Amino acid sequence: MNNAKMWLVVKPTVGIPLFLTAVALSSFLVHAGLVLNTTWIGDYHNGTSAE
């Protein structure tokens, strides 16, 4: 493992939840950005045609 020395600085009990929180937050922000900034996604969720 290339990043094995990282756990000498950051404890896994802190680093792993922090990493998973960052992944979940970034995923939420990407999806919120798609929903708020596109016009077709609402139609897609309602099952109507994009045409």
PDB file of C-alpha atoms in Angstrom:
ATOM      1  CA  MET A   1       0.000   0.000   0.000  1.00  0.00           C
ATOM      2  CA  ASN A   2       1.489   3.299  -1.079  1.00  0.00           C
ATOM      3  CA  ASN A   3      -0.258   5.424   1.558  1.00  0.00           C
ATOM      4  CA  ALA A   4       0.587   3.276   4.578  1.00  0.00           C
ATOM      5  CA  LYS A   5       2.644   6.052   6.199  1.00  0.00           C
ATOM      6  CA  MET A   6      -0.379   8.360   6.197  1.00  0.00           C
ATOM      7  CA  TRP A   7      -1.835   6.444   9.164  1.00  0.00           C
ATOM      8  CA  LEU A   8       1.212   7.397  11.216  1.00  0.00           C
ATOM      9  CA  VAL A   9      -0.011  11.005  11.067  1.00  0.00           C
ATOM     10  CA  VAL A  10      -3.801  10.559  11.015  1.00  0.00           C
ATOM     11  CA  LYS A  11      -5.466   7.873  13.104  1.00  0.00           C
ATOM     12  CA  PRO A  12      -7.772   5.570  11.105  1.00  0.00           C
ATOM     13  CA  THR A  13     -10.588   6.248  13.579  1.00  0.00           C
ATOM     14  CA  VAL A  14     -10.469   9.894  12.470  1.00  0.00           C
ATOM     15  CA  GLY A  15      -9.322   9.598   8.861  1.00  0.00           C
ATOM     16  CA  ILE A  16     -11.779   6.999   7.570  1.00  0.00           C
ATOM     17  CA  PRO A  17     -14.980   8.717   8.815  1.00  0.00           C
ATOM     18  CA  LEU A  18     -13.621  12.055   7.611  1.00  0.00           C
ATOM     19  CA  PHE A  19     -12.915  10.593   4.162  1.00  0.00           C
ATOM     20  CA  LEU A  20     -16.357   8.958   3.936  1.00  0.00           C
ATOM     21  CA  THR A  21     -18.029  12.196   5.023  1.00  0.00           C
ATOM     22  CA  ALA A  22     -16.142  14.118   2.340  1.00  0.00           C
ATOM     23  CA  VAL A  23     -17.202  11.606  -0.327  1.00  0.00           C
ATOM     24  CA  ALA A  24     -20.854  11.749   0.751  1.00  0.00           C
ATOM     25  CA  LEU A  25     -20.853  15.554   0.899  1.00  0.00           C
ATOM     26  CA  SER A  26     -19.247  15.948  -2.515  1.00  0.00           C
ATOM     27  CA  SER A  27     -21.696  13.457  -4.021  1.00  0.00           C
ATOM     28  CA  PHE A  28     -24.623  15.370  -2.528  1.00  0.00           C
ATOM     29  CA  LEU A  29     -23.291  18.672  -3.877  1.00  0.00           C
ATOM     30  CA  VAL A  30     -22.820  17.251  -7.380  1.00  0.00           C
ATOM     31  CA  HIS A  31     -26.349  15.865  -7.445  1.00  0.00           C
ATOM     32  CA  ALA A  32     -27.826  19.061  -6.013  1.00  0.00           C
ATOM     33  CA  GLY A  33     -25.961  21.040  -8.658  1.00  0.00           C
ATOM     34  CA  LEU A  34     -27.406  18.863 -11.401  1.00  0.00           C
ATOM     35  CA  VAL A  35     -30.945  19.173 -10.099  1.00  0.00           C
ATOM     36  CA  LEU A  36     -30.744  22.938  -9.635  1.00  0.00           C
ATOM     37  CA  ASN A  37     -28.882  23.852 -12.833  1.00  0.00           C
ATOM     38  CA  THR A  38     -30.474  21.685 -15.516  1.00  0.00           C
ATOM     39  CA  THR A  39     -33.890  21.958 -17.080  1.00  0.00           C
ATOM     40  CA  TRP A  40     -34.218  18.376 -18.316  1.00  0.00           C
ATOM     41  CA  ILE A  41     -33.656  16.433 -15.089  1.00  0.00           C
ATOM     42  CA  GLY A  42     -37.056  17.329 -13.636  1.00  0.00           C
ATOM     43  CA  ASP A  43     -38.749  16.039 -16.783  1.00  0.00           C
ATOM     44  CA  TYR A  44     -36.600  12.912 -16.663  1.00  0.00           C
ATOM     45  CA  HIS A  45     -37.680  12.181 -13.095  1.00  0.00           C
ATOM     46  CA  ASN A  46     -41.315  12.703 -14.041  1.00  0.00           C
ATOM     47  CA  GLY A  47     -40.981  10.248 -16.931  1.00  0.00           C
ATOM     48  CA  THR A  48     -41.688  12.695 -19.758  1.00  0.00           C
ATOM     49  CA  SER A  49     -39.795  12.971 -23.006  1.00  0.00           C
ATOM     50  CA  ALA A  50     -36.870  15.366 -23.335  1.00  0.00           C
ATOM     51  CA  GLU A  51     -38.068  16.488 -26.784  1.00  0.00           C
TER      52      GLU A  51
END
